[in-house]
Structures are given as structure tokens and as C-alpha cells.
mmCIF file of C-alpha atoms in Angstrom:
data_model
loop_
_atom_site.group_PDB
_atom_site.id
_atom_site.type_symbol
_atom_site.label_atom_id
_atom_site.label_comp_id
_atom_site.label_asym_id
_atom_site.label_seq_id
_atom_site.Cartn_x
_atom_site.Cartn_y
_atom_site.Cartn_z
ATOM 1 C CA MET A 117 2.380 -196.584 124.553
ATOM 2 C CA LYS A 118 3.080 -192.922 125.284
ATOM 3 C CA LEU A 119 3.314 -190.065 122.799
ATOM 4 C CA ILE A 120 4.704 -186.677 123.876
ATOM 5 C CA TYR A 121 5.207 -183.402 122.025
ATOM 6 C CA GLY A 122 6.477 -179.923 122.687
ATOM 7 C CA ARG A 123 7.789 -176.718 121.231
ATOM 8 C CA ALA A 124 11.554 -176.309 121.286
ATOM 9 C CA ASN A 125 12.380 -172.880 119.898
ATOM 10 C CA ASN A 126 11.255 -170.175 117.553
ATOM 11 C CA SER A 127 12.629 -167.104 115.851
ATOM 12 C CA ARG A 128 11.152 -163.982 114.309
ATOM 13 C CA ASN A 129 13.040 -162.058 111.627
ATOM 14 C CA ILE A 130 12.015 -158.975 109.662
ATOM 15 C CA ILE A 131 13.709 -158.492 106.314
ATOM 16 C CA SER A 132 13.526 -155.287 104.337
ATOM 17 C CA VAL A 133 13.134 -155.895 100.605
ATOM 18 C CA PRO A 134 14.243 -152.825 98.627
ATOM 19 C CA THR A 135 12.077 -151.420 95.881
ATOM 20 C CA GLU A 136 13.241 -150.722 92.312
ATOM 21 C CA ASP A 137 13.525 -146.947 92.752
ATOM 22 C CA ASN A 138 15.310 -147.171 96.163
ATOM 23 C CA THR A 139 13.486 -144.045 97.344
ATOM 24 C CA SER A 140 11.600 -145.747 100.135
ATOM 25 C CA ASN A 141 12.531 -148.242 102.785
ATOM 26 C CA GLY A 142 10.874 -150.985 100.771
ATOM 27 C CA ASN A 143 8.566 -153.727 101.849
ATOM 28 C CA HIS A 144 9.073 -155.641 105.055
ATOM 29 C CA THR A 145 8.746 -159.404 105.138
ATOM 30 C CA GLU A 146 8.332 -161.130 108.480
ATOM 31 C CA ILE A 147 9.743 -164.657 108.689
ATOM 32 C CA TYR A 148 8.712 -166.679 111.715
ATOM 33 C CA THR A 149 10.156 -170.144 112.304
ATOM 34 C CA GLU A 150 9.131 -172.725 114.865
ATOM 35 C CA LYS A 151 10.422 -176.174 115.792
ATOM 36 C CA PHE A 152 8.229 -178.880 117.326
ATOM 37 C CA PHE A 153 9.364 -182.190 118.818
ATOM 38 C CA LEU A 154 7.217 -185.305 118.691
ATOM 39 C CA GLN A 155 8.429 -188.461 120.453
ATOM 40 C CA ASN A 156 7.147 -191.967 121.016
ATOM 41 C CA VAL A 157 8.483 -192.732 124.507
ATOM 42 C CA GLY A 158 6.632 -196.045 124.710
ATOM 43 C CA SER A 159 7.968 -199.507 124.029
ATOM 44 C CA LYS A 160 5.591 -200.242 121.115
ATOM 45 C CA PRO A 161 5.368 -198.569 117.692
ATOM 46 C CA ALA A 162 2.841 -195.760 117.221
ATOM 47 C CA THR A 163 0.768 -196.057 114.045
ATOM 48 C CA ASN A 164 -1.137 -193.394 112.104
ATOM 49 C CA VAL A 165 0.305 -190.481 114.069
ATOM 50 C CA GLU A 166 -1.594 -187.221 113.440
ATOM 51 C CA PHE A 167 0.030 -183.886 114.303
ATOM 52 C CA VAL A 168 -2.365 -180.945 113.813
ATOM 53 C CA LEU A 169 -1.328 -177.263 113.705
ATOM 54 C CA SER A 170 -3.853 -174.419 113.879
ATOM 55 C CA ASP A 171 -2.577 -172.783 110.648
ATOM 56 C CA PHE A 172 -0.894 -174.123 107.535
ATOM 57 C CA PRO A 173 2.718 -172.850 107.365
ATOM 58 C CA ALA A 174 4.375 -171.442 104.248
ATOM 59 C CA ASP A 175 6.880 -174.292 104.444
ATOM 60 C CA ILE A 176 7.048 -177.393 106.607
ATOM 61 C CA SER A 177 9.590 -180.167 106.875
ATOM 62 C CA VAL A 178 9.889 -183.309 108.959
ATOM 63 C CA TRP A 179 13.174 -184.746 110.096
ATOM 64 C CA GLN A 180 14.124 -187.690 109.698
ATOM 65 C CA PRO A 181 13.024 -187.889 106.083
ATOM 66 C CA ARG A 182 10.102 -190.253 105.705
ATOM 67 C CA ASN A 183 6.811 -190.745 103.909
ATOM 68 C CA VAL A 184 4.649 -187.987 105.426
ATOM 69 C CA GLU A 185 1.362 -186.471 104.241
ATOM 70 C CA TYR A 186 0.458 -182.798 104.664
ATOM 71 C CA LYS A 187 -3.217 -181.839 104.361
ATOM 72 C CA ASN A 188 -5.121 -178.596 104.693
ATOM 73 C CA VAL A 189 -8.133 -179.562 106.796
ATOM 74 C CA GLU A 190 -11.051 -177.751 108.448
ATOM 75 C CA LYS A 191 -10.529 -174.029 109.234
ATOM 76 C CA GLY A 192 -7.102 -173.984 107.572
ATOM 77 C CA HIS A 193 -5.568 -176.425 110.045
ATOM 78 C CA CYS A 194 -2.466 -178.317 108.908
ATOM 79 C CA LEU A 195 -2.628 -182.095 109.380
ATOM 80 C CA VAL A 196 0.714 -183.908 109.314
ATOM 81 C CA THR A 197 0.213 -187.676 109.099
ATOM 82 C CA ILE A 198 3.107 -189.981 109.947
ATOM 83 C CA PRO A 199 2.374 -193.646 109.129
ATOM 84 C CA GLN A 200 4.521 -195.102 111.935
ATOM 85 C CA MET A 201 6.924 -194.081 114.696
ATOM 86 C CA ALA A 202 9.251 -196.636 116.233
ATOM 87 C CA PRO A 203 9.626 -196.931 120.027
ATOM 88 C CA ARG A 204 11.701 -194.075 121.488
ATOM 89 C CA GLU A 205 11.855 -192.346 118.094
ATOM 90 C CA LEU A 206 12.032 -188.548 117.920
ATOM 91 C CA VAL A 207 10.513 -186.623 115.009
ATOM 92 C CA ILE A 208 11.248 -182.925 114.495
ATOM 93 C CA VAL A 209 8.748 -180.722 112.643
ATOM 94 C CA ASP A 210 10.134 -177.408 111.338
ATOM 95 C CA CYS A 211 7.659 -174.735 110.232
ATOM 96 C CA VAL A 212 8.221 -171.420 108.449
ATOM 97 C CA TYR A 213 5.556 -168.708 108.358
ATOM 98 C CA LEU A 214 5.713 -165.636 106.112
ATOM 99 C CA ASN A 215 3.968 -162.471 107.312
ATOM 100 C CA GLN A 216 1.953 -164.349 109.917
ATOM 101 C CA ARG A 217 2.567 -165.588 113.418
ATOM 102 C CA ALA A 218 3.167 -169.249 114.091
ATOM 103 C CA ALA A 219 0.417 -171.708 114.774
ATOM 104 C CA PHE A 220 -0.207 -173.634 117.946
ATOM 105 C CA VAL A 221 -0.498 -177.400 118.215
ATOM 106 C CA ALA A 222 -4.202 -178.234 118.021
ATOM 107 C CA SER A 223 -3.847 -181.967 118.708
ATOM 108 C CA VAL A 224 -1.487 -184.913 118.615
ATOM 109 C CA LYS A 225 -2.772 -188.459 118.524
ATOM 110 C CA CYS A 226 -2.135 -191.884 117.093
ATOM 111 C CA ALA A 227 -4.218 -195.032 116.713
ATOM 112 C CA GLU A 228 -3.163 -196.208 120.182
ATOM 113 C CA CYS A 229 -3.197 -193.044 122.351
ATOM 114 C CA ILE A 230 -3.465 -189.253 122.621
ATOM 115 C CA GLY A 231 -0.294 -187.162 122.873
ATOM 116 C CA ASN A 232 0.656 -185.211 125.990
ATOM 117 C CA GLU A 233 2.393 -181.842 125.863
ATOM 118 C CA VAL A 234 5.632 -181.518 127.812
ATOM 119 C CA PRO A 235 7.864 -178.470 128.225
ATOM 120 C CA PHE A 236 11.178 -178.699 126.383
ATOM 121 C CA TRP A 237 14.277 -176.838 127.497
ATOM 122 C CA THR A 238 17.025 -176.264 125.007
ATOM 123 C CA VAL A 239 20.239 -176.412 127.021
ATOM 124 C CA ARG A 240 23.918 -176.666 126.333
ATOM 125 C CA ARG A 241 25.550 -180.048 126.872
ATOM 126 C CA PHE A 242 28.768 -179.854 128.840
ATOM 127 C CA SER A 243 31.571 -182.388 128.889
ATOM 128 C CA TRP A 244 31.641 -185.150 131.499
ATOM 129 C CA TRP A 245 34.279 -183.447 133.649
ATOM 130 C CA ILE A 246 32.247 -180.225 133.972
ATOM 131 C CA ASN A 247 29.144 -182.224 134.936
ATOM 132 C CA THR A 248 31.215 -184.149 137.507
ATOM 133 C CA LEU A 249 32.611 -180.892 138.930
ATOM 134 C CA ILE A 250 29.116 -179.390 139.233
ATOM 135 C CA ALA A 251 27.807 -182.529 140.976
ATOM 136 C CA ALA A 252 30.771 -182.540 143.404
ATOM 137 C CA LEU A 253 30.306 -178.862 144.259
ATOM 138 C CA MET A 254 26.581 -179.434 144.867
ATOM 139 C CA PHE A 255 27.385 -182.419 147.112
ATOM 140 C CA PHE A 256 29.952 -180.447 149.141
ATOM 141 C CA GLY A 257 27.538 -177.512 149.412
ATOM 142 C CA VAL A 258 24.804 -179.723 150.869
ATOM 143 C CA ALA A 259 27.337 -181.368 153.210
ATOM 144 C CA TYR A 260 28.449 -177.919 154.410
ATOM 145 C CA LEU A 261 24.829 -176.925 155.115
ATOM 146 C CA PHE A 262 24.334 -180.083 157.197
ATOM 147 C CA GLN A 263 27.549 -179.302 159.090
ATOM 148 C CA ILE A 264 26.291 -175.811 159.943
ATOM 149 C CA VAL A 265 22.892 -177.144 161.082
ATOM 150 C CA PHE A 266 24.550 -179.788 163.297
ATOM 151 C CA LYS A 267 26.843 -177.150 164.883
ATOM 152 C CA LEU A 268 23.873 -174.893 165.631
ATOM 153 C CA PHE A 269 21.789 -177.618 167.317
ATOM 154 C CA ALA A 270 24.560 -179.666 168.923
#
């Protein structure tokens, strides 16, 4: 049983809301969004998964849709309880904060283990022929370096 989590991406947007008289710049609303990944990389199901954020967001959603509980617990922390996660299942938690910065992950645990944080990199997926070309160029580059080293010491 192994439970991992990480932060994928975020975005901060400031929207100007005009006033009725249009004489001033209006009010500014800051919208901050954050996406968290939670994955059971083990071979057994994880039960009673608890994902805790340091602040309760203005809006929160979990993908894939499922029976999830959201609770406001001690010090305004947000507790997201997922009854069960299948082996190798990925759950995405999207949070939206209005006029406040995003929270950090306070803890992740389930009945069987404690979650470990891992860094996530959001990268573009290329087609198979581009990946093959990159691998071939890397191979030929390493082969060329070996050829130069052998010429220098031979």
C-alpha cells in the first residue's frame, strides 16, 4: 500500500468588477485556483482516505465524481474524506479561492498508510516518432562522446 500526492498547477487571476457609476476602476477580485493529485500506487485498495488542506476553499471539486465528504475542521482546515480508492487510481482535487491565497496540504493519510508528497511535472506528451527520434539522437550523442574519449586515450 502506497499513497502519494502532489500539486500539479495553479493560476492567479485578478478581475476588475465595475461599479454602477463607472467613475472608478471598481473592485478587484482575486481568483486563485490550484490542482492537487492524489494517487494510490499500491496493489491494494486504500480505505478512508483523508486529504487535509490548511484553509477551506471557496469551491472544491473532486474528479472522478464519487461520494466525498467535505468538512470544516480545527483552525479552518478543509478535510476531504474519500471512502475508498482502488489500486493505481488517480483522484484530482480542484480548489478555487476568492480573495485569498491557496492553502497547502496539511496531511494525507488512509486507514492503511500515510501519504508521501512527490513533485509533479506537467509536461507535453509527444507522439511516438518524436520520442523515438529524441532517444536515437541521445544514443548517437553518447556514442560520439565515447568515440572522442577513445581517440584521445588510444
